[in-house]
Short mmCIF file of C-alpha atoms in Angstrom, two decimals:
data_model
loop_
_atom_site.label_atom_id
_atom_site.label_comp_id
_atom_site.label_asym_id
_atom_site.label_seq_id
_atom_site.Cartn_x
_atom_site.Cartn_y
_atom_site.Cartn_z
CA UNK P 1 150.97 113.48 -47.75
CA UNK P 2 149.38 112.64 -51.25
CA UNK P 3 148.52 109.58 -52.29
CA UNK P 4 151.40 109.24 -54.89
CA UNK P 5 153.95 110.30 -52.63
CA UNK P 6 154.62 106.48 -51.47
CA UNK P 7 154.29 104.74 -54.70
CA UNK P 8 157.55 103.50 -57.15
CA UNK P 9 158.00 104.77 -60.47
CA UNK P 10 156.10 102.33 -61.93
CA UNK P 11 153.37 102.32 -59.55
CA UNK P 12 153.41 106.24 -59.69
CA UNK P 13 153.34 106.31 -64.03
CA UNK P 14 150.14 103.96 -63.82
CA UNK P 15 148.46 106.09 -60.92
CA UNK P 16 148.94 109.23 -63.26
CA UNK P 17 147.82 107.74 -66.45
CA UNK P 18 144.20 106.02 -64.43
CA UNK P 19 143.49 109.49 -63.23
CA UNK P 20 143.93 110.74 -67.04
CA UNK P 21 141.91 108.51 -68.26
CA UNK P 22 139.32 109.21 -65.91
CA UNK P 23 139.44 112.97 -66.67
CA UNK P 24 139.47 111.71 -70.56
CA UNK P 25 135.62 110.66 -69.74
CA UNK P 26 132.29 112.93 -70.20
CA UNK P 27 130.61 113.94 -66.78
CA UNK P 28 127.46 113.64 -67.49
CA UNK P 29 125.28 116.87 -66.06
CA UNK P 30 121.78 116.69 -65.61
CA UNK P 31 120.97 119.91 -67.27
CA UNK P 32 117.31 121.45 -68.33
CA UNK P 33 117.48 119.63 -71.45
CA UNK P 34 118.73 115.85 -70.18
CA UNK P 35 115.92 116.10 -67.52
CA UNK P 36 113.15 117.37 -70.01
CA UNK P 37 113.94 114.40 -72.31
CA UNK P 38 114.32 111.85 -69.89
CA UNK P 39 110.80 112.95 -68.60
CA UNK P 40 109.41 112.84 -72.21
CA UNK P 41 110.96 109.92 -73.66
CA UNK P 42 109.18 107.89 -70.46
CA UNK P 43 105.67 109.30 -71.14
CA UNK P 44 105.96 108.41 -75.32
CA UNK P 45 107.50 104.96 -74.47
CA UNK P 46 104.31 104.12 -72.08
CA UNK P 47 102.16 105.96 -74.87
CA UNK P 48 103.25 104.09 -77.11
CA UNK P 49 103.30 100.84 -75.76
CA UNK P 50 99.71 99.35 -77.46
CA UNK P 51 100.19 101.41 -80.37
CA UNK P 52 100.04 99.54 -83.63
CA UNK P 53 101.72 102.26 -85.96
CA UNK P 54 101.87 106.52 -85.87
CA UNK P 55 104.28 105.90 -82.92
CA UNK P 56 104.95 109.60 -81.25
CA UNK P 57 108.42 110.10 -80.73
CA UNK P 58 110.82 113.79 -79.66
CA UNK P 59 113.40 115.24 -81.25
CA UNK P 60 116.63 116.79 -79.71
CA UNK P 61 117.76 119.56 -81.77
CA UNK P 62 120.23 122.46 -81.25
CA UNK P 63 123.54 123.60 -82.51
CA UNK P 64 126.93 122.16 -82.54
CA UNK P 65 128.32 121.50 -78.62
CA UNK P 66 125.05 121.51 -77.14
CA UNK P 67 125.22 118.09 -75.80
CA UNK P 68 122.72 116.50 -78.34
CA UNK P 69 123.94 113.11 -78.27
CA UNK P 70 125.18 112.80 -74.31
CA UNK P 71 120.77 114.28 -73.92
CA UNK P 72 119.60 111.68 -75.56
CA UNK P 73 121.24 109.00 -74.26
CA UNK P 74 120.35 109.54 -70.83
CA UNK P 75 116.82 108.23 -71.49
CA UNK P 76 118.10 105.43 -73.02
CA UNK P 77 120.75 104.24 -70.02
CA UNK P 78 117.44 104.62 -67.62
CA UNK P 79 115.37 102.50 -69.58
CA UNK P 80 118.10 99.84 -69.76
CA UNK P 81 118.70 99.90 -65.95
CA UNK P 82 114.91 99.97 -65.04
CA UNK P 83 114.72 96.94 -67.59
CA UNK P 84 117.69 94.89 -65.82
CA UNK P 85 116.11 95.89 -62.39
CA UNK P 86 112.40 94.70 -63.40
CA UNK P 87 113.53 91.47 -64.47
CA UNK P 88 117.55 91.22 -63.80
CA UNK P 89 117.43 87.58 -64.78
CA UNK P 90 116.16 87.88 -68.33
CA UNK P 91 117.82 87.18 -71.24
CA UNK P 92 117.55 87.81 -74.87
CA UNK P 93 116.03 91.13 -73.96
CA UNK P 94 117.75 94.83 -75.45
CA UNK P 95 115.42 97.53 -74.58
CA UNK P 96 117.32 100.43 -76.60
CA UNK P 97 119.37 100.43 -79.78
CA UNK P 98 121.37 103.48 -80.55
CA UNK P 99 122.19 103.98 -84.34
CA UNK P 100 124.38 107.22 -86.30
CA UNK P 101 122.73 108.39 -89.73
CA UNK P 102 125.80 108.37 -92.01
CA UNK P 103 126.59 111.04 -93.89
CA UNK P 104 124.68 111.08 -97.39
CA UNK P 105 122.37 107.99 -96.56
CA UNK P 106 120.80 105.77 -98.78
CA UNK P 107 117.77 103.55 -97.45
CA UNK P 108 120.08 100.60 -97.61
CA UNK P 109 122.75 102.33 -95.45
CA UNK P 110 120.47 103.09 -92.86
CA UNK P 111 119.32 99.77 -92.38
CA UNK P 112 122.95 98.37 -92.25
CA UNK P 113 123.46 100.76 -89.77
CA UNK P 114 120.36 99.23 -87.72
CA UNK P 115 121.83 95.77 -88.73
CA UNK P 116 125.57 95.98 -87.49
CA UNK P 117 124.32 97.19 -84.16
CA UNK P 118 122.52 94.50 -83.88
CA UNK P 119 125.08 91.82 -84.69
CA UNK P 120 122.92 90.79 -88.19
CA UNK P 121 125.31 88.92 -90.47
CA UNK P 122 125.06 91.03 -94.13
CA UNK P 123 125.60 88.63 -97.29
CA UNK P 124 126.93 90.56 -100.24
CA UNK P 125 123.88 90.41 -102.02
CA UNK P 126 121.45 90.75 -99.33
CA UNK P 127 118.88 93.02 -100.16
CA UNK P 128 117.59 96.59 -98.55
CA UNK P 129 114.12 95.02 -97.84
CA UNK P 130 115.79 91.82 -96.58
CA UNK P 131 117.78 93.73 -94.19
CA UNK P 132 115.21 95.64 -93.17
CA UNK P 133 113.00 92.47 -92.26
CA UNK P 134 115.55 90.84 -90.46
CA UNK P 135 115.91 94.17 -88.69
CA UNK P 136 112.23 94.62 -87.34
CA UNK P 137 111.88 90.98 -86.88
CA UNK P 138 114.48 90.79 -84.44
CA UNK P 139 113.91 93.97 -82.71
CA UNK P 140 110.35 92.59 -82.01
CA UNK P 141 111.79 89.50 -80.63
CA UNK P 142 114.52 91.46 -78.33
CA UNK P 143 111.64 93.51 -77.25
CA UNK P 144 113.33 97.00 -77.96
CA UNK P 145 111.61 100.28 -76.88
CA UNK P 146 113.37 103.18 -77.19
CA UNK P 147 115.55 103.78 -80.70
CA UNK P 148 118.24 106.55 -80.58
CA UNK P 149 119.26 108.10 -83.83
CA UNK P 150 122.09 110.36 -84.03
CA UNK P 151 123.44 112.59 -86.57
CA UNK P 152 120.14 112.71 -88.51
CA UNK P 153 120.68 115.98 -89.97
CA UNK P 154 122.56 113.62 -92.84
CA UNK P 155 119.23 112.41 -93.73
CA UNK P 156 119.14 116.03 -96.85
CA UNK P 157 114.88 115.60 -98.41
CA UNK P 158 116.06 117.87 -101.08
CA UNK P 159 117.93 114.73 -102.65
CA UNK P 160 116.30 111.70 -103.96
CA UNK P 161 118.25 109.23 -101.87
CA UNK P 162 117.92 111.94 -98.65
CA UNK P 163 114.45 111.40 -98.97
CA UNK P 164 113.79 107.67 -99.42
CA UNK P 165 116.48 107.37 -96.49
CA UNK P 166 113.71 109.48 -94.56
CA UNK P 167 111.18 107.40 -95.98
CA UNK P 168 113.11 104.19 -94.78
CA UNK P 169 113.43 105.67 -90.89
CA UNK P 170 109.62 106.63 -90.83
CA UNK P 171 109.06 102.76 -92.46
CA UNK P 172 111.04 101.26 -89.20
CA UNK P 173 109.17 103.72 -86.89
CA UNK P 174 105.96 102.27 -88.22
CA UNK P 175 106.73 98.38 -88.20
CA UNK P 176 108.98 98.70 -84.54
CA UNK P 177 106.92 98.84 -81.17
CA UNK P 178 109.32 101.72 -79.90
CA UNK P 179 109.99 105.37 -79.29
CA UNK P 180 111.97 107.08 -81.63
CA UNK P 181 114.46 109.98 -80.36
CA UNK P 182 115.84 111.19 -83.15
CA UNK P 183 118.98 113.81 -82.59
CA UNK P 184 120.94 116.97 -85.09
CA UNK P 185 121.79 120.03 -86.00
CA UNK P 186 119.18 122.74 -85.94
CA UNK P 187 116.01 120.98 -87.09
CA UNK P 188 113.98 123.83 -87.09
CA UNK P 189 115.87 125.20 -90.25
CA UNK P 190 116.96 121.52 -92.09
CA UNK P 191 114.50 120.42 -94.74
CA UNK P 192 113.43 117.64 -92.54
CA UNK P 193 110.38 119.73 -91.56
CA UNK P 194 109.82 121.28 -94.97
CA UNK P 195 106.93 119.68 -97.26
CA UNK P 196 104.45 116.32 -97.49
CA UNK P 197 107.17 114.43 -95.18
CA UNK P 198 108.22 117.36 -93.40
CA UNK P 199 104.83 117.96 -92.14
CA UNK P 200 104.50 114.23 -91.01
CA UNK P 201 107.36 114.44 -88.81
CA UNK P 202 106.41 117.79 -87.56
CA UNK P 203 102.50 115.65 -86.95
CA UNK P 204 104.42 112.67 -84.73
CA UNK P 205 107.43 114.30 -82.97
CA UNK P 206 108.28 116.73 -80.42
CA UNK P 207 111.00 118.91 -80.47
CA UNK P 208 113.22 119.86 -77.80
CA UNK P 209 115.96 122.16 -78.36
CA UNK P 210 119.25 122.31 -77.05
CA UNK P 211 121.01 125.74 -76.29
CA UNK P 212 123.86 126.95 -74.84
CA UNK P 213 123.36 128.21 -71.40
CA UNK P 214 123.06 131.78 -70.82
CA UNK P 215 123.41 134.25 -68.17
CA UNK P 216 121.11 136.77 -68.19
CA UNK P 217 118.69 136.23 -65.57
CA UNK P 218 118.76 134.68 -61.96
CA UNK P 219 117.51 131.23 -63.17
CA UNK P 220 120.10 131.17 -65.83
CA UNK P 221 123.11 132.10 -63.86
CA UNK P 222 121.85 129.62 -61.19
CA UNK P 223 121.77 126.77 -63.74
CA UNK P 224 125.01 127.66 -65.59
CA UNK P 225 126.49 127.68 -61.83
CA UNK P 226 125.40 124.20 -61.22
CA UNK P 227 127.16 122.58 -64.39
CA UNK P 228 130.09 124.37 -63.28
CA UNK P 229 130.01 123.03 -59.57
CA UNK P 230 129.05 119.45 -61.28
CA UNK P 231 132.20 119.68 -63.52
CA UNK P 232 134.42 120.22 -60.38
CA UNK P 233 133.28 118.36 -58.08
CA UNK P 234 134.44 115.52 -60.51
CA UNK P 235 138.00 116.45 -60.75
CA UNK P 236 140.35 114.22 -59.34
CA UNK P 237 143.88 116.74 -57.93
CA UNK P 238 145.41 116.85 -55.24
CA UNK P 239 145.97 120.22 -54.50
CA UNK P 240 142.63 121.88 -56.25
CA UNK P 241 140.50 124.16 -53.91
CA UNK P 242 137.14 123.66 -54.22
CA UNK P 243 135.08 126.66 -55.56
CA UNK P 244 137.88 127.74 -57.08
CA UNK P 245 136.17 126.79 -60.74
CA UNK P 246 132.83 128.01 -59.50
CA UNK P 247 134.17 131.28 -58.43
CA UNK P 248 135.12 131.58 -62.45
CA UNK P 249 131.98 131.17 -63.48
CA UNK P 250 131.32 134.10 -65.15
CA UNK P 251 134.85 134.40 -66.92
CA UNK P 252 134.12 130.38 -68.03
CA UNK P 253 130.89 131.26 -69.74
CA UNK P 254 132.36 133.64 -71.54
CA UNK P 255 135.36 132.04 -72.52
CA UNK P 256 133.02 129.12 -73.74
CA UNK P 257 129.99 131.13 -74.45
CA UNK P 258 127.87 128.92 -72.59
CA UNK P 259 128.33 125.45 -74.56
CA UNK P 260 128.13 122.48 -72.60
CA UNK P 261 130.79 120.70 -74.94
CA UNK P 262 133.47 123.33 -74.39
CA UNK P 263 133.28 123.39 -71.00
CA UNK P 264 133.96 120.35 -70.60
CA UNK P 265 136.40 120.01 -72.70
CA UNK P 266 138.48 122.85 -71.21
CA UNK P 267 138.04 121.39 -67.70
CA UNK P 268 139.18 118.13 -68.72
CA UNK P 269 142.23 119.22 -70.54
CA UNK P 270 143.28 121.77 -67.70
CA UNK P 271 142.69 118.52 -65.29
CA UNK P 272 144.89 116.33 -67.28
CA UNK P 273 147.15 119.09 -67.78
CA UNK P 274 147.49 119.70 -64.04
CA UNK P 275 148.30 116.37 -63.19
CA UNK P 276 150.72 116.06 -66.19
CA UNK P 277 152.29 119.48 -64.89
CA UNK P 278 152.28 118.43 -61.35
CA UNK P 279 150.96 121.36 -60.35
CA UNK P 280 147.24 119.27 -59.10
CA UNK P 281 145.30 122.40 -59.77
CA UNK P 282 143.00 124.03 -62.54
CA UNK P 283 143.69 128.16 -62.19
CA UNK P 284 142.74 130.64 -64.26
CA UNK P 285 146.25 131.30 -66.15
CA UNK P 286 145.87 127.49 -67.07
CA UNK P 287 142.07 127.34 -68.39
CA UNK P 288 143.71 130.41 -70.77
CA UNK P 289 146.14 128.92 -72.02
CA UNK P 290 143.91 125.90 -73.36
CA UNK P 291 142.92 125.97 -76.95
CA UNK P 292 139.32 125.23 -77.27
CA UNK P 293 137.28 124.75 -80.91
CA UNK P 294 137.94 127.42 -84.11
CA UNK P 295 133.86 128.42 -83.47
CA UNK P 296 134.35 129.02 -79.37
CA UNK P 297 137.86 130.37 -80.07
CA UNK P 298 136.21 133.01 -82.97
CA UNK P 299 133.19 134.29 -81.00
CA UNK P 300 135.52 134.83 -77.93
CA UNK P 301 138.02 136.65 -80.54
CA UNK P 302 134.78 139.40 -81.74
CA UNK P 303 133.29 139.47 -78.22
CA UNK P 304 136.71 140.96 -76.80
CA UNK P 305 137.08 142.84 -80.43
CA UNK P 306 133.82 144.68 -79.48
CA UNK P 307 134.60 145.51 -76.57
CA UNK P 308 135.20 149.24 -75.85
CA UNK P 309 138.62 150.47 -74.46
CA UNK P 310 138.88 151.58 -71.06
CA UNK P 311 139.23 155.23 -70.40
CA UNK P 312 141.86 156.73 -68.22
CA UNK P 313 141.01 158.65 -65.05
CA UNK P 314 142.80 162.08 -65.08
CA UNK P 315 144.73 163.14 -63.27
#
């Protein structure tokens, strides 16, 4: 008998709706990437720790879906539990800050960014260099080590305000005792490594990109298998088999062409769909008929275009 089968209407509606909600959430998968830059980011905040300025940092770069920002805040949720379990009584203490470059940043935005994270009132007329004091001031105090900055592809050096925004995070790097992770689209081809500042980023960071996960080889097919098993082991239906997703693996990499984003995305819609359904299972007739992004849907649209028709036997 399932679980719901004893519960009242009301009971039953709330039941349903926890288990969405739970489906609703990331899993987080400790892919290549996540355990490359957890390993990293610990070495460059130790190597870092009695530097006064130059602070070495890595950057997380790869396309759209890759899992940029769920990589690099992995490093940052084990340096906040290794903090609480050092010292679980102390106070006062916040070991990582996690900050998104807006779009079209000025210095002064980026600093307000820092600032509202941080809880720092922001008078009308308070200034960028004000804010930016009371910024590294109280970072120092709060003893922060690791910085997280999303979205920094919005930071364009080919613009006068891009570049003093750049200017402005490479100012905070230098005057905070921390490790900077810095994540975005496609680094490798963004002015951020072109010219005088390009090459100084390119002199204190490390890049680590962020694919989607292919296929081709043994290794590959092994790893793509084990985000797969991850993502259903998760799920939360009644009447799923297990290894049903896993024996799909090759039909879910190419429905999703390997990104980590879609996947998971189409899982957790089929698994919120299956419960909303009743059915309790994820099958292959319901992961098709789930609409994923306009890039995954497109590529999946030529792949099948390309592909050659099927010849008759005779007769």
């Amino acid at each position: 008998m399932e679980p719901d089968a004893k519960l009242d209407p009301e009971e039953l509606d709330s039941y349903q709706e926890a288990r969405k909600d739970y489906h609703s959430g990331s899993v987080i998968v400790a892919t290549p990437t996540i355990r490359k830059v957890v390993t990293t980011g610990r070495k460059r905040i130790v190597l870092n720790r009695h530097q006064i300025s130059a602070h070495r940092g890595l950057i997380v770069s790869g396309s759209s879906g890759t899992g940029k920002t769920t990589t690099i805040t992995q490093p940052g949720r084990n340096v906040e539990q290794l903090a609480r379990r050092r010292n679980p009584a102390a106070t006062g203490r916040l070991p990582v800050v996690f900050v998104t470059v807006p779009p079209a940043a000025t210095p002064k935005m980026l600093a307000v960014e820092f600032a509202r994270f941080l809880g720092i009132p922001l008078p009308h007329r308070m200034s960028r260099v004000e804010i930016t004091n009371a910024v590294c001031d109280l970072l120092a105090k709060l003893g922060t080590t690791l910085v997280l900055v999303d979205e920094i592809h919005n930071l364009d050096l080919t613009t006068r305000y891009g570049a003093e925004a750049s200017d402005q995070l490479k100012y905070l790097s230098d005057r905070i005792a921390a490790t900077f992770v810095p994540a975005g689209l496609n680094f490798e081809t963004s002015t951020l490594f072109q010219g005088t500042r390009g090459a100084q980023t390119t002199g204190r960071y490390s890049v680590i990109p962020s694919r989607p996960f292919g296929r081709r080889n043994r290794r590959s097919r092994e790893e793509w298998q084990s985000v797969v098993g991850t993502l259903e082991q998760s799920l939360r239906l009644h009447r799923h088999r297990p290894g049903t997703l896993l024996a799909l693996d090759a039909c879910l990499h190419d429905r999703t062409s390997g990104v980590i984003g879609s996947i998971s995305q189409l899982i957790r819609e089929a698994a919120i769909e299956a419960i909303d359904s009743g059915s309790e299972r994820i099958t292959k007739r319901l992961l098709d008929s789930i609409e994923l992004d306009h890039t995954v849907e497109e590529a999946r649209s030529q792949k099948n275009t390309r592909k050659p028709a099927r010849r008759r036997k005779a007769a």
